[in-house]
């Protein structure tokens, strides 16, 4: 596909959205911003909930692609996840279909496969084609998003890259994050690759940096053109000194999703 220029960024007021508002424009994108809450220092941003189908249709009109970050990003009551992440993502895809937007980059999550065992030392990295194994209703909503993306490709030719993001924060703050950290700069590289790769149909890729302790097979992301440059190892000594290694047999030790499997962080009611 021709390189997209105008990109709708949903979830623009959130953590990743805030980072990407700074890091994506240098790649040549003109961002149209959307969030349910006002976006700081961006009065031009569209303030709309994913429940508002008319607003979504208007928001996607004329864009070349969509980066879909909006949604609940931790565990919550099923009804809330249902509205924001499941129905909301469906509304966005419908708007894309109706307005002829050809490509979506969907922020999936490692929690779509959170109950998968994390590889031990010497074992091969986790491939993208492991069966879905969500650890929460939140993870389940990401499984839905990936399947919805496949459906919209098969039925309507709307392409998606579903990125199973690890932990995208300025720095890794836990031992688990040393394996799954996606630096903000690498996140921008990955989004750029997902936006500009040739035919992608529905491609699923893990999103992490070139971490020494990486758990995931990044070949799918690399095929898109992603070349990560950062490695969490520079933070390892500090993080391990502060926290120690996860206890053997703990969720952080056993599973990709870590504590989401047993004690997930929750959005307040
Ligand atoms: P965040 O919680 O900081 O931001 C999410 C944004 O979506 C918020 O600004 C919120 O207002 C907006 N939003 C929520 N419900 C909405 C609705 N119904 N309509 C419109 N906007 C709505 O999350 P973060 O960390 O920025 O993550 C962005 C995306 O990436 C999320 O979809 C998250 O699930 C996914 N992700 C993030 C990871 C990370 O490490 N930060 C890891 C894996 C996936
Ligand atoms: C996610 O999917 C969350 O959105 C993010 O807040 C982090 O908790 C991340 O996964 C993680 O697994 O560290």
mmCIF file of C-alpha atoms and ligand atoms in Angstrom:
data_model
loop_
_atom_site.group_PDB
_atom_site.id
_atom_site.type_symbol
_atom_site.label_atom_id
_atom_site.label_comp_id
_atom_site.label_asym_id
_atom_site.label_seq_id
_atom_site.Cartn_x
_atom_site.Cartn_y
_atom_site.Cartn_z
ATOM 1 C CA UNK A 1 0.000 0.000 0.000
ATOM 2 C CA UNK A 2 1.122 3.598 -0.470
ATOM 3 C CA UNK A 3 2.626 5.016 2.693
ATOM 4 C CA UNK A 4 -0.129 6.516 4.821
ATOM 5 C CA UNK A 5 0.155 10.146 5.712
ATOM 6 C CA UNK A 6 -2.931 11.032 7.709
ATOM 7 C CA UNK A 7 -3.392 8.682 10.647
ATOM 8 C CA UNK A 8 -6.148 8.618 13.253
ATOM 9 C CA UNK A 9 -4.621 7.956 16.674
ATOM 10 C CA UNK A 10 -7.259 6.756 19.143
ATOM 11 C CA UNK A 11 -6.412 6.800 22.836
ATOM 12 C CA UNK A 12 -4.267 9.868 22.221
ATOM 13 C CA UNK A 13 -4.565 11.085 25.823
ATOM 14 C CA UNK A 14 -3.262 7.809 27.300
ATOM 15 C CA UNK A 15 0.253 6.759 28.229
ATOM 16 C CA UNK A 16 1.255 5.285 24.870
ATOM 17 C CA UNK A 17 -0.775 7.863 22.953
ATOM 18 C CA UNK A 18 1.052 10.705 24.680
ATOM 19 C CA UNK A 19 4.420 9.179 23.807
ATOM 20 C CA UNK A 20 3.406 8.503 20.201
ATOM 21 C CA UNK A 21 2.073 12.031 19.682
ATOM 22 C CA UNK A 22 5.683 13.144 20.041
ATOM 23 C CA UNK A 23 7.427 10.241 18.325
ATOM 24 C CA UNK A 24 5.302 9.539 15.234
ATOM 25 C CA UNK A 25 5.180 12.947 13.476
ATOM 26 C CA UNK A 26 8.936 12.875 12.670
ATOM 27 C CA UNK A 27 8.176 9.846 10.452
ATOM 28 C CA UNK A 28 6.025 12.135 8.336
ATOM 29 C CA UNK A 29 2.575 11.423 9.754
ATOM 30 C CA UNK A 30 -0.124 13.977 10.245
ATOM 31 C CA UNK A 31 -2.014 12.745 13.296
ATOM 32 C CA UNK A 32 -5.697 13.182 13.927
ATOM 33 C CA UNK A 33 -6.245 12.619 17.636
ATOM 34 C CA UNK A 34 -9.215 11.054 19.395
ATOM 35 C CA UNK A 35 -9.910 10.147 22.997
ATOM 36 C CA UNK A 36 -12.857 9.974 25.379
ATOM 37 C CA UNK A 37 -11.175 12.682 27.448
ATOM 38 C CA UNK A 38 -9.560 15.921 26.279
ATOM 39 C CA UNK A 39 -6.007 15.495 25.052
ATOM 40 C CA UNK A 40 -3.663 17.832 26.954
ATOM 41 C CA UNK A 41 -2.250 20.631 24.817
ATOM 42 C CA UNK A 42 -4.240 19.471 21.793
ATOM 43 C CA UNK A 43 -7.462 21.443 21.646
ATOM 44 C CA UNK A 44 -7.979 20.212 18.081
ATOM 45 C CA UNK A 45 -8.315 16.609 19.284
ATOM 46 C CA UNK A 46 -11.665 14.900 18.852
ATOM 47 C CA UNK A 47 -13.238 14.147 22.214
ATOM 48 C CA UNK A 48 -15.496 11.171 21.600
ATOM 49 C CA UNK A 49 -16.265 7.835 23.169
ATOM 50 C CA UNK A 50 -15.927 4.655 21.138
ATOM 51 C CA UNK A 51 -19.670 4.219 21.788
ATOM 52 C CA UNK A 52 -20.400 7.232 19.548
ATOM 53 C CA UNK A 53 -20.633 5.667 16.109
ATOM 54 C CA UNK A 54 -21.441 8.905 14.294
ATOM 55 C CA UNK A 55 -18.389 10.619 15.812
ATOM 56 C CA UNK A 56 -16.192 7.663 14.847
ATOM 57 C CA UNK A 57 -17.402 7.722 11.296
ATOM 58 C CA UNK A 58 -16.567 11.396 11.030
ATOM 59 C CA UNK A 59 -13.209 10.848 12.760
ATOM 60 C CA UNK A 60 -12.043 8.202 10.288
ATOM 61 C CA UNK A 61 -13.270 10.038 7.197
ATOM 62 C CA UNK A 62 -10.334 10.802 4.895
ATOM 63 C CA UNK A 63 -7.582 9.186 6.975
ATOM 64 C CA UNK A 64 -5.151 6.762 5.354
ATOM 65 C CA UNK A 65 -4.860 4.505 8.396
ATOM 66 C CA UNK A 66 -5.845 4.108 12.034
ATOM 67 C CA UNK A 67 -3.697 3.363 15.067
ATOM 68 C CA UNK A 68 -6.188 2.056 17.608
ATOM 69 C CA UNK A 69 -4.939 2.488 21.161
ATOM 70 C CA UNK A 70 -8.158 3.568 22.879
ATOM 71 C CA UNK A 71 -9.737 1.290 25.426
ATOM 72 C CA UNK A 72 -9.448 0.037 28.961
ATOM 73 C CA UNK A 73 -5.835 -1.000 29.396
ATOM 74 C CA UNK A 74 -6.082 -3.141 32.539
ATOM 75 C CA UNK A 75 -8.664 -5.476 34.086
ATOM 76 C CA UNK A 76 -12.173 -4.161 34.775
ATOM 77 C CA UNK A 77 -15.747 -5.402 35.143
ATOM 78 C CA UNK A 78 -16.824 -7.338 32.093
ATOM 79 C CA UNK A 79 -19.542 -4.812 31.207
ATOM 80 C CA UNK A 80 -16.980 -2.009 31.009
ATOM 81 C CA UNK A 81 -14.556 -4.091 28.958
ATOM 82 C CA UNK A 82 -17.463 -5.105 26.752
ATOM 83 C CA UNK A 83 -18.448 -1.500 26.046
ATOM 84 C CA UNK A 84 -15.023 0.052 25.502
ATOM 85 C CA UNK A 85 -12.844 -2.744 24.130
ATOM 86 C CA UNK A 86 -15.271 -5.118 22.444
ATOM 87 C CA UNK A 87 -18.206 -3.029 21.188
ATOM 88 C CA UNK A 88 -15.964 0.038 20.863
ATOM 89 C CA UNK A 89 -13.446 -1.754 18.656
ATOM 90 C CA UNK A 90 -16.276 -3.143 16.547
ATOM 91 C CA UNK A 91 -17.682 0.371 16.099
ATOM 92 C CA UNK A 92 -14.281 1.597 14.943
ATOM 93 C CA UNK A 93 -13.915 -1.203 12.393
ATOM 94 C CA UNK A 94 -17.398 -0.514 11.098
ATOM 95 C CA UNK A 95 -16.488 3.138 10.660
ATOM 96 C CA UNK A 96 -13.291 2.107 8.850
ATOM 97 C CA UNK A 97 -15.227 -0.193 6.541
ATOM 98 C CA UNK A 98 -17.897 2.403 5.820
ATOM 99 C CA UNK A 99 -15.338 5.114 5.058
ATOM 100 C CA UNK A 100 -12.966 2.890 3.080
ATOM 101 C CA UNK A 101 -9.981 3.049 5.438
ATOM 102 C CA UNK A 102 -7.711 0.231 4.348
ATOM 103 C CA UNK A 103 -5.409 -0.323 7.322
ATOM 104 C CA UNK A 104 -5.679 -0.505 11.088
ATOM 105 C CA UNK A 105 -2.880 -1.049 13.566
ATOM 106 C CA UNK A 106 -4.526 -2.576 16.615
ATOM 107 C CA UNK A 107 -2.956 -2.374 20.064
ATOM 108 C CA UNK A 108 -3.426 -5.943 21.178
ATOM 109 C CA UNK A 109 -1.585 -7.118 24.254
ATOM 110 C CA UNK A 110 0.578 -9.864 25.658
ATOM 111 C CA UNK A 111 -2.443 -10.574 27.887
ATOM 112 C CA UNK A 112 -4.173 -12.231 24.911
ATOM 113 C CA UNK A 113 -1.743 -15.070 25.645
ATOM 114 C CA UNK A 114 -1.137 -14.249 29.294
ATOM 115 C CA UNK A 115 -1.540 -17.819 30.544
ATOM 116 C CA UNK A 116 1.032 -19.142 28.080
ATOM 117 C CA UNK A 117 4.144 -20.351 29.904
ATOM 118 C CA UNK A 118 7.018 -17.984 29.477
ATOM 119 C CA UNK A 119 10.036 -19.698 27.938
ATOM 120 C CA UNK A 120 12.756 -20.812 30.354
ATOM 121 C CA UNK A 121 16.421 -20.245 29.610
ATOM 122 C CA UNK A 122 17.499 -22.286 26.586
ATOM 123 C CA UNK A 123 13.929 -22.754 25.305
ATOM 124 C CA UNK A 124 12.829 -21.188 22.015
ATOM 125 C CA UNK A 125 10.959 -17.885 22.141
ATOM 126 C CA UNK A 126 7.157 -17.942 22.139
ATOM 127 C CA UNK A 127 5.794 -17.968 18.557
ATOM 128 C CA UNK A 128 2.872 -15.751 17.487
ATOM 129 C CA UNK A 129 0.751 -18.742 16.551
ATOM 130 C CA UNK A 130 0.320 -20.081 20.094
ATOM 131 C CA UNK A 131 -3.401 -20.426 20.871
ATOM 132 C CA UNK A 132 -5.103 -17.525 22.582
ATOM 133 C CA UNK A 133 -4.856 -17.912 26.336
ATOM 134 C CA UNK A 134 -6.175 -14.714 27.921
ATOM 135 C CA UNK A 135 -5.479 -14.034 31.557
ATOM 136 C CA UNK A 136 -8.316 -11.541 32.201
ATOM 137 C CA UNK A 137 -11.479 -10.131 30.613
ATOM 138 C CA UNK A 138 -9.067 -7.454 29.391
ATOM 139 C CA UNK A 139 -6.917 -10.083 27.654
ATOM 140 C CA UNK A 140 -10.071 -11.695 26.301
ATOM 141 C CA UNK A 141 -11.047 -8.389 24.704
ATOM 142 C CA UNK A 142 -7.693 -8.346 22.916
ATOM 143 C CA UNK A 143 -8.361 -11.887 21.621
ATOM 144 C CA UNK A 144 -11.676 -10.548 20.327
ATOM 145 C CA UNK A 145 -9.923 -7.602 18.687
ATOM 146 C CA UNK A 146 -7.496 -9.912 16.893
ATOM 147 C CA UNK A 147 -10.336 -12.126 15.653
ATOM 148 C CA UNK A 148 -12.370 -9.101 14.625
ATOM 149 C CA UNK A 149 -9.389 -7.906 12.615
ATOM 150 C CA UNK A 150 -9.179 -11.285 10.861
ATOM 151 C CA UNK A 151 -12.912 -11.139 10.083
ATOM 152 C CA UNK A 152 -12.714 -7.635 8.626
ATOM 153 C CA UNK A 153 -9.834 -8.726 6.415
ATOM 154 C CA UNK A 154 -11.620 -11.868 5.216
ATOM 155 C CA UNK A 155 -14.987 -10.173 4.679
ATOM 156 C CA UNK A 156 -14.094 -6.639 3.680
ATOM 157 C CA UNK A 157 -10.389 -6.401 2.874
ATOM 158 C CA UNK A 158 -9.625 -4.084 5.807
ATOM 159 C CA UNK A 159 -6.005 -4.898 6.705
ATOM 160 C CA UNK A 160 -4.759 -5.014 10.286
ATOM 161 C CA UNK A 161 -1.522 -5.463 12.099
ATOM 162 C CA UNK A 162 -2.340 -6.660 15.623
ATOM 163 C CA UNK A 163 0.543 -5.818 17.914
ATOM 164 C CA UNK A 164 0.769 -7.822 21.124
ATOM 165 C CA UNK A 165 2.523 -5.109 23.020
ATOM 166 C CA UNK A 166 4.600 -6.055 26.037
ATOM 167 C CA UNK A 167 5.185 -3.134 28.410
ATOM 168 C CA UNK A 168 5.514 0.232 26.730
ATOM 169 C CA UNK A 169 6.712 2.701 29.310
ATOM 170 C CA UNK A 170 9.716 5.032 29.416
ATOM 171 C CA UNK A 171 11.677 2.479 31.482
ATOM 172 C CA UNK A 172 11.186 -1.124 32.627
ATOM 173 C CA UNK A 173 10.235 -1.178 36.310
ATOM 174 C CA UNK A 174 10.034 -4.909 37.053
ATOM 175 C CA UNK A 175 12.021 -8.044 36.292
ATOM 176 C CA UNK A 176 9.204 -9.289 34.045
ATOM 177 C CA UNK A 177 9.375 -6.052 32.106
ATOM 178 C CA UNK A 178 13.054 -6.686 31.377
ATOM 179 C CA UNK A 179 11.809 -9.430 29.038
ATOM 180 C CA UNK A 180 8.812 -7.671 27.492
ATOM 181 C CA UNK A 181 9.744 -3.994 27.511
ATOM 182 C CA UNK A 182 8.945 -2.038 24.364
ATOM 183 C CA UNK A 183 10.788 1.251 24.545
ATOM 184 C CA UNK A 184 8.796 4.261 23.337
ATOM 185 C CA UNK A 185 11.245 4.765 20.459
ATOM 186 C CA UNK A 186 10.920 1.107 19.420
ATOM 187 C CA UNK A 187 7.136 1.401 19.732
ATOM 188 C CA UNK A 188 7.236 4.245 17.199
ATOM 189 C CA UNK A 189 9.499 2.126 14.961
ATOM 190 C CA UNK A 190 7.071 -0.767 15.226
ATOM 191 C CA UNK A 191 4.008 1.362 14.480
ATOM 192 C CA UNK A 192 5.792 2.890 11.506
ATOM 193 C CA UNK A 193 6.670 -0.576 10.202
ATOM 194 C CA UNK A 194 3.075 -1.746 10.693
ATOM 195 C CA UNK A 195 1.738 1.315 8.889
ATOM 196 C CA UNK A 196 4.057 1.089 5.896
ATOM 197 C CA UNK A 197 4.627 -2.642 5.276
ATOM 198 C CA UNK A 198 3.279 -3.967 1.958
ATOM 199 C CA UNK A 199 0.421 -6.471 1.992
ATOM 200 C CA UNK A 200 -0.229 -7.444 5.604
ATOM 201 C CA UNK A 201 -3.734 -9.006 5.431
ATOM 202 C CA UNK A 202 -4.105 -9.701 9.159
ATOM 203 C CA UNK A 203 -0.687 -10.005 10.714
ATOM 204 C CA UNK A 204 -0.098 -10.652 14.407
ATOM 205 C CA UNK A 205 3.216 -9.592 15.898
ATOM 206 C CA UNK A 206 4.701 -9.309 19.363
ATOM 207 C CA UNK A 207 5.923 -5.889 20.331
ATOM 208 C CA UNK A 208 9.059 -5.757 22.425
ATOM 209 C CA UNK A 209 12.494 -4.203 22.143
ATOM 210 C CA UNK A 210 15.670 -6.162 21.359
ATOM 211 C CA UNK A 211 15.843 -7.261 24.992
ATOM 212 C CA UNK A 212 18.614 -9.623 26.045
ATOM 213 C CA UNK A 213 16.028 -11.519 28.155
ATOM 214 C CA UNK A 214 13.326 -11.474 25.453
ATOM 215 C CA UNK A 215 10.581 -14.112 25.606
ATOM 216 C CA UNK A 216 8.972 -13.629 22.217
ATOM 217 C CA UNK A 217 9.694 -14.470 18.624
ATOM 218 C CA UNK A 218 9.889 -11.115 16.872
ATOM 219 C CA UNK A 219 10.202 -12.564 13.363
ATOM 220 C CA UNK A 220 6.681 -11.501 12.414
ATOM 221 C CA UNK A 221 7.433 -7.916 13.443
ATOM 222 C CA UNK A 222 10.797 -8.032 11.658
ATOM 223 C CA UNK A 223 9.073 -9.199 8.478
ATOM 224 C CA UNK A 224 7.050 -5.974 8.622
ATOM 225 C CA UNK A 225 10.342 -4.076 8.634
ATOM 226 C CA UNK A 226 10.684 -3.557 12.385
ATOM 227 C CA UNK A 227 14.282 -3.254 13.559
ATOM 228 C CA UNK A 228 14.340 -2.632 17.319
ATOM 229 C CA UNK A 229 17.274 -0.666 18.685
ATOM 230 C CA UNK A 230 16.800 -0.704 22.448
ATOM 231 C CA UNK A 231 17.573 -3.358 25.066
ATOM 232 C CA UNK A 232 16.203 -3.325 28.619
ATOM 233 C CA UNK A 233 19.438 -4.907 29.849
ATOM 234 C CA UNK A 234 20.854 -1.480 30.674
ATOM 235 C CA UNK A 235 18.236 -1.297 33.451
ATOM 236 C CA UNK A 236 18.644 -4.899 34.655
ATOM 237 C CA UNK A 237 21.108 -4.370 37.493
ATOM 238 C CA UNK A 238 19.046 -1.568 39.009
ATOM 239 C CA UNK A 239 15.688 -3.378 38.665
ATOM 240 C CA UNK A 240 17.019 -6.668 40.092
ATOM 241 C CA UNK A 241 18.793 -4.895 42.968
ATOM 242 C CA UNK A 242 15.555 -3.139 43.862
ATOM 243 C CA UNK A 243 13.187 -6.092 43.480
ATOM 244 C CA UNK A 244 15.087 -9.351 43.420
ATOM 245 C CA UNK A 245 14.124 -12.135 41.013
ATOM 246 C CA UNK A 246 10.491 -13.360 40.991
ATOM 247 C CA UNK A 247 9.862 -16.205 43.438
ATOM 248 C CA UNK A 248 9.980 -19.622 41.793
ATOM 249 C CA UNK A 249 6.474 -20.748 40.914
ATOM 250 C CA UNK A 250 4.997 -17.231 41.168
ATOM 251 C CA UNK A 251 2.879 -15.870 38.334
ATOM 252 C CA UNK A 252 5.700 -13.549 37.278
ATOM 253 C CA UNK A 253 7.995 -16.569 37.112
ATOM 254 C CA UNK A 254 5.631 -18.855 35.207
ATOM 255 C CA UNK A 255 3.399 -16.915 32.854
ATOM 256 C CA UNK A 256 3.687 -14.365 30.079
ATOM 257 C CA UNK A 257 0.977 -12.267 31.760
ATOM 258 C CA UNK A 258 2.666 -12.280 35.170
ATOM 259 C CA UNK A 259 0.478 -10.946 37.955
ATOM 260 C CA UNK A 260 -2.426 -10.366 35.546
ATOM 261 C CA UNK A 261 -2.944 -14.145 35.927
ATOM 262 C CA UNK A 262 -3.522 -13.981 39.669
ATOM 263 C CA UNK A 263 -3.913 -10.406 40.848
ATOM 264 C CA UNK A 264 -4.476 -8.115 37.869
ATOM 265 C CA UNK A 265 -4.317 -4.354 38.208
ATOM 266 C CA UNK A 266 -7.874 -3.072 37.871
ATOM 267 C CA UNK A 267 -9.431 0.078 36.623
ATOM 268 C CA UNK A 268 -11.278 1.681 39.549
ATOM 269 C CA UNK A 269 -15.091 1.468 39.341
HETATM 270 P P1 LIG B 1 -4.064 4.142 28.787
HETATM 271 O O1 LIG B 1 -5.076 3.567 29.712
HETATM 272 O O2 LIG B 1 -3.025 5.029 29.350
HETATM 273 O O3 LIG B 1 -4.790 4.927 27.609
HETATM 274 C C1 LIG B 1 -5.966 4.471 27.021
HETATM 275 C C2 LIG B 1 -6.725 5.671 26.498
HETATM 276 O O4 LIG B 1 -7.934 5.211 25.905
HETATM 277 C C3 LIG B 1 -7.103 6.679 27.594
HETATM 278 O O5 LIG B 1 -6.657 7.966 27.265
HETATM 279 C C4 LIG B 1 -8.608 6.607 27.655
HETATM 280 O O6 LIG B 1 -9.234 7.843 27.931
HETATM 281 C C5 LIG B 1 -8.966 6.110 26.256
HETATM 282 N N1 LIG B 1 -10.228 5.398 26.269
HETATM 283 C C6 LIG B 1 -10.615 4.409 27.122
HETATM 284 N N2 LIG B 1 -11.863 4.038 26.861
HETATM 285 C C7 LIG B 1 -12.283 4.787 25.818
HETATM 286 C C8 LIG B 1 -13.501 4.863 25.077
HETATM 287 N N3 LIG B 1 -14.552 4.080 25.392
HETATM 288 N N4 LIG B 1 -13.577 5.737 24.071
HETATM 289 C C9 LIG B 1 -12.522 6.527 23.739
HETATM 290 N N5 LIG B 1 -11.354 6.515 24.404
HETATM 291 C C10 LIG B 1 -11.239 5.651 25.423
HETATM 292 O O7 LIG B 1 -3.407 2.905 28.046
HETATM 293 P P2 LIG B 1 -1.984 2.826 27.338
HETATM 294 O O8 LIG B 1 -1.024 2.278 28.294
HETATM 295 O O9 LIG B 1 -1.699 4.109 26.672
HETATM 296 O O10 LIG B 1 -2.254 1.694 26.243
HETATM 297 C C11 LIG B 1 -2.738 2.040 24.955
HETATM 298 C C12 LIG B 1 -3.264 0.786 24.291
HETATM 299 O O11 LIG B 1 -2.217 -0.166 24.191
HETATM 300 C C13 LIG B 1 -4.391 0.115 25.061
HETATM 301 O O12 LIG B 1 -5.325 -0.418 24.140
HETATM 302 C C14 LIG B 1 -3.699 -0.997 25.813
HETATM 303 O O13 LIG B 1 -4.590 -2.079 26.053
HETATM 304 C C15 LIG B 1 -2.605 -1.370 24.828
HETATM 305 N N6 LIG B 1 -1.444 -1.933 25.492
HETATM 306 C C16 LIG B 1 -0.648 -1.128 26.258
HETATM 307 C C17 LIG B 1 0.472 -1.641 26.867
HETATM 308 C C18 LIG B 1 1.419 -0.783 27.636
HETATM 309 O O14 LIG B 1 2.456 -1.292 28.034
HETATM 310 N N7 LIG B 1 1.149 0.482 27.872
HETATM 311 C C19 LIG B 1 0.802 -3.075 26.747
HETATM 312 C C20 LIG B 1 -0.114 -3.824 25.917
HETATM 313 C C21 LIG B 1 -1.180 -3.255 25.303
HETATM 314 C C1 LIG B 2 -0.878 -4.280 29.204
HETATM 315 O O1 LIG B 2 -1.580 -4.804 28.346
HETATM 316 C C2 LIG B 2 -1.301 -3.063 29.903
HETATM 317 O O2 LIG B 2 -2.095 -2.221 29.111
HETATM 318 C C3 LIG B 2 -0.138 -2.268 30.455
HETATM 319 O O3 LIG B 2 -0.634 -1.301 31.369
HETATM 320 C C4 LIG B 2 0.882 -3.163 31.151
HETATM 321 O O4 LIG B 2 0.329 -3.681 32.297
HETATM 322 C C5 LIG B 2 1.318 -4.285 30.215
HETATM 323 O O5 LIG B 2 0.223 -4.951 29.604
HETATM 324 C C6 LIG B 2 2.165 -5.354 30.918
HETATM 325 O O6 LIG B 2 1.898 -6.529 30.743
HETATM 326 O O7 LIG B 2 3.125 -4.971 31.603
#
